[in-house]
mmCIF file of C-alpha atoms in Angstrom:
data_model
loop_
_atom_site.group_PDB
_atom_site.id
_atom_site.type_symbol
_atom_site.label_atom_id
_atom_site.label_comp_id
_atom_site.label_asym_id
_atom_site.label_seq_id
_atom_site.Cartn_x
_atom_site.Cartn_y
_atom_site.Cartn_z
ATOM 1 C CA MET T 1 -19.869 -22.698 -12.726
ATOM 2 C CA THR T 2 -18.367 -19.654 -14.460
ATOM 3 C CA SER T 3 -16.089 -17.613 -12.221
ATOM 4 C CA ILE T 4 -16.011 -13.821 -12.203
ATOM 5 C CA LYS T 5 -13.072 -12.566 -14.240
ATOM 6 C CA PHE T 6 -10.861 -9.591 -13.472
ATOM 7 C CA LYS T 7 -7.619 -8.079 -14.687
ATOM 8 C CA LYS T 8 -4.396 -9.678 -13.523
ATOM 9 C CA PHE T 9 -1.433 -7.397 -12.953
ATOM 10 C CA ASN T 10 2.169 -8.572 -13.055
ATOM 11 C CA ILE T 11 3.136 -5.903 -10.531
ATOM 12 C CA GLU T 12 5.019 -6.086 -7.256
ATOM 13 C CA ALA T 13 2.717 -4.448 -4.701
ATOM 14 C CA TYR T 14 4.022 -1.537 -2.652
ATOM 15 C CA LYS T 15 5.244 -2.607 0.766
ATOM 16 C CA PRO T 16 5.327 0.237 3.292
ATOM 17 C CA GLY T 17 7.996 0.596 5.954
ATOM 18 C CA LYS T 18 7.494 -1.977 8.718
ATOM 19 C CA SER T 19 5.721 -0.469 11.740
ATOM 20 C CA SER T 20 5.512 -3.248 14.292
ATOM 21 C CA ILE T 21 7.623 -6.023 15.852
ATOM 22 C CA LYS T 22 6.232 -9.003 17.717
ATOM 23 C CA LYS T 23 6.684 -8.817 21.514
ATOM 24 C CA PHE T 24 7.454 -5.075 21.359
ATOM 25 C CA HIS T 25 4.809 -2.579 22.457
ATOM 26 C CA ASN T 26 6.936 0.565 22.046
ATOM 27 C CA ILE T 27 9.014 0.419 18.903
ATOM 28 C CA ILE T 28 11.269 3.053 17.362
ATOM 29 C CA LYS T 29 10.088 3.361 13.776
ATOM 30 C CA LEU T 30 12.736 4.843 11.503
ATOM 31 C CA SER T 31 11.448 3.200 8.325
ATOM 32 C CA ALA T 32 8.922 5.547 6.713
ATOM 33 C CA ASN T 33 10.455 9.067 6.541
ATOM 34 C CA GLU T 34 7.801 10.473 8.854
ATOM 35 C CA SER T 35 8.130 13.784 10.710
ATOM 36 C CA ALA T 36 10.677 13.668 13.533
ATOM 37 C CA LEU T 37 8.762 16.263 15.576
ATOM 38 C CA GLY T 38 5.249 14.986 14.927
ATOM 39 C CA MET T 39 2.835 17.751 13.971
ATOM 40 C CA SER T 40 2.331 21.403 14.829
ATOM 41 C CA SER T 41 0.510 22.373 18.041
ATOM 42 C CA LYS T 42 -1.792 24.466 15.814
ATOM 43 C CA VAL T 43 -2.847 21.271 14.048
ATOM 44 C CA LYS T 44 -3.424 19.466 17.359
ATOM 45 C CA LYS T 45 -5.769 22.252 18.384
ATOM 46 C CA VAL T 46 -7.829 21.859 15.205
ATOM 47 C CA MET T 47 -7.952 18.081 15.628
ATOM 48 C CA SER T 48 -9.505 18.469 19.069
ATOM 49 C CA ASN T 49 -12.201 20.874 17.825
ATOM 50 C CA LYS T 50 -15.545 19.359 18.861
ATOM 51 C CA SER T 51 -17.536 21.473 16.396
ATOM 52 C CA LEU T 52 -16.280 19.506 13.362
ATOM 53 C CA ASN T 53 -19.323 18.136 11.537
ATOM 54 C CA PHE T 54 -18.384 14.673 10.359
ATOM 55 C CA PHE T 55 -21.872 14.003 8.959
ATOM 56 C CA ARG T 56 -21.321 16.647 6.268
ATOM 57 C CA TYR T 57 -19.381 15.988 3.070
ATOM 58 C CA PRO T 58 -16.096 17.911 2.852
ATOM 59 C CA ASP T 59 -15.443 20.682 0.354
ATOM 60 C CA GLY T 60 -14.802 18.679 -2.811
ATOM 61 C CA LYS T 61 -12.567 21.381 -4.262
ATOM 62 C CA SER T 62 -10.559 22.159 -1.074
ATOM 63 C CA LYS T 63 -11.137 25.869 -1.814
ATOM 64 C CA VAL T 64 -9.881 27.315 1.507
ATOM 65 C CA LEU T 65 -6.779 25.107 1.549
ATOM 66 C CA ARG T 66 -5.954 25.853 -2.084
ATOM 67 C CA SER T 67 -6.190 29.584 -1.356
ATOM 68 C CA LEU T 68 -3.739 29.236 1.536
ATOM 69 C CA ILE T 69 -1.352 27.142 -0.575
ATOM 70 C CA ALA T 70 -1.487 29.740 -3.347
ATOM 71 C CA LYS T 71 -0.738 32.551 -0.888
ATOM 72 C CA LYS T 72 2.118 30.755 0.881
ATOM 73 C CA PHE T 73 3.865 29.518 -2.246
ATOM 74 C CA LYS T 74 3.013 32.540 -4.457
ATOM 75 C CA CYS T 75 1.238 30.502 -7.083
ATOM 76 C CA GLU T 76 -2.180 30.414 -8.772
ATOM 77 C CA LYS T 77 -5.117 28.845 -6.925
ATOM 78 C CA ASN T 78 -6.762 27.558 -10.129
ATOM 79 C CA ARG T 79 -3.595 25.601 -10.991
ATOM 80 C CA ILE T 80 -3.665 23.589 -7.728
ATOM 81 C CA ILE T 81 -5.356 20.253 -7.125
ATOM 82 C CA CYS T 82 -5.503 18.479 -3.773
ATOM 83 C CA GLY T 83 -5.390 14.734 -3.351
ATOM 84 C CA SER T 84 -5.558 11.966 -0.784
ATOM 85 C CA GLY T 85 -1.788 12.137 -0.439
ATOM 86 C CA SER T 86 0.355 13.066 -3.425
ATOM 87 C CA ASP T 87 -0.024 9.352 -4.290
ATOM 88 C CA GLU T 88 -3.543 10.002 -5.528
ATOM 89 C CA VAL T 89 -2.351 12.874 -7.713
ATOM 90 C CA ILE T 90 0.251 10.539 -9.269
ATOM 91 C CA GLN T 91 -2.530 8.020 -9.907
ATOM 92 C CA MET T 92 -4.743 10.635 -11.552
ATOM 93 C CA LEU T 93 -1.885 11.870 -13.766
ATOM 94 C CA CYS T 94 -1.336 8.323 -15.012
ATOM 95 C CA GLN T 95 -5.066 7.880 -15.667
ATOM 96 C CA LEU T 96 -5.205 11.184 -17.548
ATOM 97 C CA PHE T 97 -2.084 10.884 -19.714
ATOM 98 C CA LEU T 98 -1.209 7.234 -20.235
ATOM 99 C CA SER T 99 -2.394 4.318 -22.335
ATOM 100 C CA SER T 100 -0.893 0.964 -23.287
ATOM 101 C CA ARG T 101 0.945 2.604 -26.210
ATOM 102 C CA ASP T 102 2.882 4.998 -23.971
ATOM 103 C CA GLU T 103 6.204 4.856 -22.121
ATOM 104 C CA VAL T 104 7.107 6.359 -18.767
ATOM 105 C CA ILE T 105 10.705 6.945 -17.684
ATOM 106 C CA VAL T 106 11.654 6.696 -14.011
ATOM 107 C CA PRO T 107 15.101 6.694 -12.380
ATOM 108 C CA GLN T 108 16.449 3.203 -11.575
ATOM 109 C CA PHE T 109 15.979 3.701 -7.832
ATOM 110 C CA SER T 110 12.916 5.858 -7.325
ATOM 111 C CA PHE T 111 9.641 6.077 -5.419
ATOM 112 C CA LEU T 112 7.785 2.849 -6.235
ATOM 113 C CA MET T 113 4.351 4.349 -6.816
ATOM 114 C CA TYR T 114 5.436 6.017 -10.086
ATOM 115 C CA ARG T 115 5.998 2.669 -11.738
ATOM 116 C CA ILE T 116 3.048 0.967 -10.059
ATOM 117 C CA TYR T 117 0.414 3.496 -11.176
ATOM 118 C CA ALA T 118 1.924 3.668 -14.677
ATOM 119 C CA GLN T 119 1.796 -0.124 -15.015
ATOM 120 C CA ILE T 120 -1.778 -0.304 -13.731
ATOM 121 C CA VAL T 121 -2.987 1.780 -16.695
ATOM 122 C CA GLY T 122 -0.916 -0.370 -19.078
ATOM 123 C CA ALA T 123 1.995 1.944 -19.867
ATOM 124 C CA LYS T 124 5.517 0.582 -20.269
ATOM 125 C CA VAL T 125 7.938 1.662 -17.548
ATOM 126 C CA ILE T 126 11.510 2.374 -18.682
ATOM 127 C CA PHE T 127 14.263 2.602 -16.067
ATOM 128 C CA ALA T 128 17.086 5.143 -16.463
ATOM 129 C CA LYS T 129 20.320 4.097 -14.788
ATOM 130 C CA GLU T 130 21.643 6.219 -11.943
ATOM 131 C CA LYS T 131 25.279 7.198 -11.393
ATOM 132 C CA LYS T 132 26.436 6.547 -7.842
ATOM 133 C CA PHE T 133 22.796 6.499 -6.769
ATOM 134 C CA LYS T 134 22.123 9.892 -8.301
ATOM 135 C CA VAL T 135 19.563 10.555 -11.034
ATOM 136 C CA SER T 136 21.401 10.934 -14.368
ATOM 137 C CA ILE T 137 20.150 13.431 -16.946
ATOM 138 C CA SER T 138 22.151 11.787 -19.728
ATOM 139 C CA GLU T 139 20.730 8.345 -18.914
ATOM 140 C CA ILE T 140 17.168 9.724 -18.918
ATOM 141 C CA ILE T 141 17.718 11.398 -22.315
ATOM 142 C CA LYS T 142 19.107 8.102 -23.708
ATOM 143 C CA LYS T 143 15.843 6.342 -22.854
ATOM 144 C CA VAL T 144 13.554 8.875 -24.561
ATOM 145 C CA THR T 145 11.639 7.561 -27.586
ATOM 146 C CA LYS T 146 8.653 8.697 -29.652
ATOM 147 C CA LYS T 147 6.477 6.839 -27.135
ATOM 148 C CA THR T 148 7.760 8.713 -24.064
ATOM 149 C CA LYS T 149 4.868 10.561 -22.410
ATOM 150 C CA ILE T 150 5.925 11.247 -18.801
ATOM 151 C CA ILE T 151 9.142 11.380 -16.798
ATOM 152 C CA PHE T 152 8.719 11.021 -13.026
ATOM 153 C CA LEU T 153 11.454 12.017 -10.599
ATOM 154 C CA ALA T 154 11.647 12.997 -6.949
ATOM 155 C CA ASN T 155 14.121 15.699 -6.012
ATOM 156 C CA PRO T 156 15.692 14.914 -3.587
ATOM 157 C CA ASN T 157 15.196 11.310 -4.548
ATOM 158 C CA ASN T 158 13.654 8.615 -2.391
ATOM 159 C CA PRO T 159 15.233 6.228 -1.341
ATOM 160 C CA THR T 160 18.735 7.447 -2.273
ATOM 161 C CA GLY T 161 18.697 10.931 -0.710
ATOM 162 C CA THR T 162 20.667 12.375 -3.646
ATOM 163 C CA TYR T 163 19.401 15.335 -5.647
ATOM 164 C CA LEU T 164 19.707 17.187 -8.936
ATOM 165 C CA THR T 165 20.981 20.746 -8.683
ATOM 166 C CA ARG T 166 19.030 23.731 -9.944
ATOM 167 C CA HIS T 167 21.109 23.795 -13.150
ATOM 168 C CA GLU T 168 20.722 20.062 -13.763
ATOM 169 C CA LEU T 169 16.930 20.194 -13.481
ATOM 170 C CA ILE T 170 16.720 23.148 -15.868
ATOM 171 C CA GLU T 171 19.060 21.341 -18.293
ATOM 172 C CA LEU T 172 16.874 18.222 -18.190
ATOM 173 C CA ARG T 173 13.734 20.178 -19.081
ATOM 174 C CA LYS T 174 15.560 21.932 -21.956
ATOM 175 C CA LYS T 175 16.769 18.618 -23.442
ATOM 176 C CA LEU T 176 13.339 16.960 -23.408
ATOM 177 C CA ARG T 177 10.756 17.315 -26.156
ATOM 178 C CA LYS T 178 8.160 19.931 -25.288
ATOM 179 C CA ASN T 179 5.318 17.395 -25.415
ATOM 180 C CA ILE T 180 6.866 15.215 -22.684
ATOM 181 C CA LEU T 181 5.474 15.968 -19.225
ATOM 182 C CA LEU T 182 8.181 16.254 -16.576
ATOM 183 C CA VAL T 183 6.751 15.452 -13.131
ATOM 184 C CA VAL T 184 8.947 16.747 -10.283
ATOM 185 C CA ASP T 185 8.090 15.390 -6.847
ATOM 186 C CA ASP T 186 8.989 17.998 -4.206
ATOM 187 C CA ALA T 187 8.034 15.736 -1.255
ATOM 188 C CA TYR T 188 11.176 16.608 0.718
ATOM 189 C CA ALA T 189 11.738 20.157 -0.611
ATOM 190 C CA GLU T 190 11.167 21.898 2.746
ATOM 191 C CA TYR T 191 14.161 20.114 4.298
ATOM 192 C CA MET T 192 16.549 21.295 1.586
ATOM 193 C CA LYS T 193 18.893 24.125 2.503
ATOM 194 C CA ASN T 194 21.689 23.159 0.093
ATOM 195 C CA ASP T 195 22.966 26.205 -1.854
ATOM 196 C CA ASP T 196 22.758 24.557 -5.284
ATOM 197 C CA TYR T 197 19.199 23.268 -4.799
ATOM 198 C CA LYS T 198 15.904 24.785 -5.968
ATOM 199 C CA SER T 199 12.531 23.099 -5.682
ATOM 200 C CA GLY T 200 10.582 22.128 -8.778
ATOM 201 C CA LEU T 201 7.899 24.611 -7.785
ATOM 202 C CA ASP T 202 10.388 27.492 -7.617
ATOM 203 C CA LEU T 203 11.973 26.558 -10.917
ATOM 204 C CA PHE T 204 9.007 25.636 -13.085
ATOM 205 C CA LYS T 205 6.037 27.552 -11.653
ATOM 206 C CA ASN T 206 5.225 29.026 -15.055
ATOM 207 C CA LYS T 207 6.016 25.982 -17.225
ATOM 208 C CA LYS T 208 3.057 24.261 -18.882
ATOM 209 C CA ASN T 209 4.935 20.990 -19.457
ATOM 210 C CA VAL T 210 6.124 20.496 -15.847
ATOM 211 C CA PHE T 211 3.865 19.194 -13.093
ATOM 212 C CA ILE T 212 4.856 19.575 -9.438
ATOM 213 C CA LEU T 213 3.921 17.227 -6.584
ATOM 214 C CA ARG T 214 3.833 18.300 -2.909
ATOM 215 C CA THR T 215 2.812 16.510 0.279
ATOM 216 C CA PHE T 216 1.773 17.198 3.858
ATOM 217 C CA SER T 217 3.028 13.753 4.924
ATOM 218 C CA LYS T 218 6.660 14.655 5.583
ATOM 219 C CA ILE T 219 7.737 17.875 7.310
ATOM 220 C CA TYR T 220 4.143 18.815 8.208
ATOM 221 C CA GLY T 221 3.607 15.487 9.982
ATOM 222 C CA LEU T 222 0.151 14.645 8.540
ATOM 223 C CA SER T 223 0.960 11.217 7.067
ATOM 224 C CA SER T 224 -2.069 9.532 8.618
ATOM 225 C CA LEU T 225 -4.508 12.119 7.221
ATOM 226 C CA ARG T 226 -3.409 11.448 3.610
ATOM 227 C CA ILE T 227 -3.199 14.841 1.972
ATOM 228 C CA GLY T 228 -1.040 16.256 -0.778
ATOM 229 C CA TRP T 229 -1.324 18.551 -3.774
ATOM 230 C CA GLY T 230 -0.229 19.055 -7.340
ATOM 231 C CA TYR T 231 0.577 22.146 -9.411
ATOM 232 C CA GLY T 232 0.378 22.312 -13.179
ATOM 233 C CA SER T 233 -1.065 24.161 -16.132
ATOM 234 C CA LYS T 234 -4.728 25.150 -15.809
ATOM 235 C CA LYS T 235 -5.484 22.885 -18.756
ATOM 236 C CA ILE T 236 -4.084 19.843 -16.923
ATOM 237 C CA ILE T 237 -5.726 20.786 -13.610
ATOM 238 C CA ASP T 238 -9.120 21.233 -15.289
ATOM 239 C CA ALA T 239 -8.796 17.786 -16.875
ATOM 240 C CA LEU T 240 -7.736 16.217 -13.554
ATOM 241 C CA ASN T 241 -10.756 17.765 -11.819
ATOM 242 C CA ILE T 242 -13.034 15.872 -14.208
ATOM 243 C CA ILE T 243 -11.647 12.491 -13.151
ATOM 244 C CA LYS T 244 -10.957 13.381 -9.497
ATOM 245 C CA PRO T 245 -13.171 11.584 -6.941
ATOM 246 C CA PRO T 246 -15.790 14.093 -5.682
ATOM 247 C CA PHE T 247 -14.784 14.221 -1.993
ATOM 248 C CA ASN T 248 -11.242 12.835 -2.090
ATOM 249 C CA VAL T 249 -9.782 14.933 0.751
ATOM 250 C CA ASN T 250 -11.611 14.696 4.088
ATOM 251 C CA GLU T 251 -12.555 17.751 6.150
ATOM 252 C CA VAL T 252 -10.138 17.064 9.011
ATOM 253 C CA ALA T 253 -7.217 16.721 6.583
ATOM 254 C CA GLN T 254 -8.107 19.997 4.872
ATOM 255 C CA LYS T 255 -8.353 21.916 8.165
ATOM 256 C CA ALA T 256 -5.189 20.330 9.580
ATOM 257 C CA ALA T 257 -3.211 21.131 6.426
ATOM 258 C CA ALA T 258 -4.448 24.719 6.483
ATOM 259 C CA GLU T 259 -3.170 25.182 10.056
ATOM 260 C CA ALA T 260 0.086 23.379 9.320
ATOM 261 C CA LEU T 261 0.860 25.916 6.581
ATOM 262 C CA LYS T 262 0.522 28.777 9.066
ATOM 263 C CA ASP T 263 3.034 27.463 11.619
ATOM 264 C CA ASN T 264 6.368 28.723 10.297
ATOM 265 C CA LYS T 265 8.062 28.247 13.681
ATOM 266 C CA PHE T 266 7.309 24.514 13.612
ATOM 267 C CA ILE T 267 8.760 24.192 10.107
ATOM 268 C CA TYR T 268 11.882 26.122 11.136
ATOM 269 C CA ARG T 269 12.389 23.853 14.185
ATOM 270 C CA SER T 270 11.874 20.766 12.012
ATOM 271 C CA ILE T 271 14.487 21.879 9.476
ATOM 272 C CA LYS T 272 17.007 22.807 12.194
ATOM 273 C CA HIS T 273 16.431 19.455 13.979
ATOM 274 C CA ASN T 274 16.828 17.515 10.727
ATOM 275 C CA ILE T 275 20.104 19.145 9.684
ATOM 276 C CA PHE T 276 21.591 18.737 13.164
ATOM 277 C CA TYR T 277 20.714 15.055 13.652
ATOM 278 C CA ALA T 278 21.254 13.973 10.037
ATOM 279 C CA THR T 279 24.781 15.380 10.262
ATOM 280 C CA LYS T 280 25.313 13.833 13.710
ATOM 281 C CA LEU T 281 24.100 10.394 12.574
ATOM 282 C CA LYS T 282 26.118 10.514 9.362
ATOM 283 C CA ASP T 283 29.331 11.285 11.265
ATOM 284 C CA PHE T 284 28.513 8.679 13.915
ATOM 285 C CA LEU T 285 27.904 5.898 11.380
ATOM 286 C CA ASN T 286 31.089 6.742 9.487
ATOM 287 C CA LYS T 287 33.020 5.523 12.542
ATOM 288 C CA TYR T 288 31.647 2.049 11.841
ATOM 289 C CA ASP T 289 32.410 2.227 8.103
ATOM 290 C CA ILE T 290 28.745 2.771 7.242
ATOM 291 C CA SER T 291 28.689 5.495 4.606
ATOM 292 C CA SER T 292 25.709 7.517 3.353
ATOM 293 C CA ASN T 293 24.590 10.299 1.017
ATOM 294 C CA GLU T 294 25.202 13.943 1.806
ATOM 295 C CA VAL T 295 22.632 15.447 4.172
ATOM 296 C CA SER T 296 19.546 16.453 2.180
ATOM 297 C CA ALA T 297 16.092 15.118 3.040
ATOM 298 C CA ASN T 298 14.946 13.590 6.351
ATOM 299 C CA PHE T 299 16.635 10.234 5.774
ATOM 300 C CA LEU T 300 20.010 8.680 4.962
ATOM 301 C CA LEU T 301 20.733 5.755 2.662
ATOM 302 C CA LEU T 302 23.207 3.605 4.591
ATOM 303 C CA ASP T 303 25.839 1.724 2.587
ATOM 304 C CA PHE T 304 27.443 -1.330 4.254
ATOM 305 C CA ALA T 305 29.958 -2.091 1.457
ATOM 306 C CA LYS T 306 32.956 -1.332 3.709
ATOM 307 C CA CYS T 307 31.353 -2.334 7.001
ATOM 308 C CA LYS T 308 32.272 -5.555 8.813
ATOM 309 C CA PHE T 309 28.550 -6.386 9.040
ATOM 310 C CA ARG T 310 26.040 -6.896 6.274
ATOM 311 C CA ALA T 311 23.002 -4.604 6.129
ATOM 312 C CA LYS T 312 20.648 -7.527 6.780
ATOM 313 C CA TYR T 313 22.545 -8.540 9.944
ATOM 314 C CA PHE T 314 22.472 -4.969 11.271
ATOM 315 C CA TYR T 315 18.770 -4.649 10.450
ATOM 316 C CA GLU T 316 17.896 -7.873 12.308
ATOM 317 C CA LYS T 317 20.021 -6.926 15.343
ATOM 318 C CA LEU T 318 18.273 -3.537 15.563
ATOM 319 C CA LYS T 319 14.887 -5.217 15.232
ATOM 320 C CA MET T 320 15.713 -7.382 18.253
ATOM 321 C CA LYS T 321 16.128 -4.098 20.164
ATOM 322 C CA GLY T 322 12.787 -2.711 18.960
ATOM 323 C CA ILE T 323 14.209 -0.423 16.243
ATOM 324 C CA ILE T 324 13.039 -0.595 12.614
ATOM 325 C CA LEU T 325 14.893 0.715 9.542
ATOM 326 C CA ARG T 326 13.828 0.258 5.909
ATOM 327 C CA PRO T 327 15.453 -2.553 3.903
ATOM 328 C CA THR T 328 16.050 -1.527 0.286
ATOM 329 C CA GLU T 329 16.474 -4.901 -1.417
ATOM 330 C CA SER T 330 12.751 -5.591 -1.667
ATOM 331 C CA GLY T 331 11.061 -3.264 -4.150
ATOM 332 C CA TYR T 332 14.008 -0.949 -4.738
ATOM 333 C CA LYS T 333 16.446 -3.776 -5.594
ATOM 334 C CA ILE T 334 19.318 -2.048 -3.760
ATOM 335 C CA LYS T 335 21.556 -4.635 -2.106
ATOM 336 C CA ASN T 336 23.404 -4.347 1.217
ATOM 337 C CA MET T 337 21.865 -0.996 2.151
ATOM 338 C CA LEU T 338 19.248 0.367 4.560
ATOM 339 C CA ARG T 339 17.278 3.588 4.673
ATOM 340 C CA LEU T 340 17.324 5.428 7.990
ATOM 341 C CA THR T 341 14.728 8.078 8.825
ATOM 342 C CA ILE T 342 15.934 10.951 11.022
ATOM 343 C CA GLY T 343 13.887 10.516 14.195
ATOM 344 C CA SER T 344 13.238 12.528 17.326
ATOM 345 C CA LYS T 345 16.111 13.308 19.713
ATOM 346 C CA MET T 346 15.189 10.321 21.887
ATOM 347 C CA GLU T 347 14.839 7.976 18.896
ATOM 348 C CA ASN T 348 18.166 9.043 17.381
ATOM 349 C CA LEU T 349 20.028 8.629 20.676
ATOM 350 C CA LYS T 350 18.508 5.176 21.246
ATOM 351 C CA PHE T 351 19.470 4.171 17.710
ATOM 352 C CA MET T 352 23.060 5.316 18.327
ATOM 353 C CA LYS T 353 23.232 3.462 21.640
ATOM 354 C CA ALA T 354 21.867 0.293 20.001
ATOM 355 C CA THR T 355 24.398 0.595 17.177
ATOM 356 C CA GLU T 356 27.277 0.917 19.655
ATOM 357 C CA SER T 357 26.147 -2.229 21.471
ATOM 358 C CA ILE T 358 25.901 -4.208 18.190
ATOM 359 C CA PHE T 359 29.446 -3.270 17.156
ATOM 360 C CA LYS T 360 30.915 -3.962 20.601
ATOM 361 C CA LYS T 361 30.116 -7.639 20.287
#
């Protein structure tokens, strides 16, 4: 009997942050960089609207949402595309631009879906070394060849929490060939209040060879609804719309995202909360010789190099108390470190109390 044949991929599948522990009903999940304050009350109101017609297909072009995005971020509606999370936009970019003859450059420690989607379409992924867990412009430039088609980078970077300054990003774009697409992932841009930082959208709004990624999964708290968007030249957006699935963003996600954009007070509270607790947690962990990156996004990369405990030991001890962090050895290949999401007030205080009890023993 002849078996059905299919492609075989030599790819390590993406493993999301752990979200459950056996024997624990109420866990503290600090493993996935989700919103510390949940979602806006305006969004909750929309979600409870009984007049939503689920039997109708959603607007395939997300016209209302795109108009609101354009207004809020002062950009052009016809240069916006919405996706089922920014993940789907990454996937579509790889489908549109890449073939087996092409190369993609990603930082050594970067969001795993860049490399996964690039490999799925057959492109070769080239890793640029980082310097002290920060994306290096010089190392990226070193890796550029005639085959380089796309460079993906998140700013600030996940999982390291470091970022390129405004000047460094501009310098990178200047040093690249004009026919290389620079994709800047602004997933954590809203959290950034650092003086030397500018989002990719602010810097490259009018550039035809830069594509910007944005998401509603982080500060807006809509992770479960899977919605994000991309911003690029009209030529690229028109081409993406040809290959885009017809109804890729569901109606609830579109309406929720539209309301989330309107609630400036919620965003302000989220930013204030994040800066306060990220700073508090960083200072607290320093007492136990656990160092981390400077406060930037809604997470810290914890380094156990000088700590009396190994990262794995600390992770397992926390898990026994119903608290989950993100190990970085699997997938990211970063040894003896953990990624800590900034949680709610209650979650952060419980994490601190658990940490104190572990180190008292």
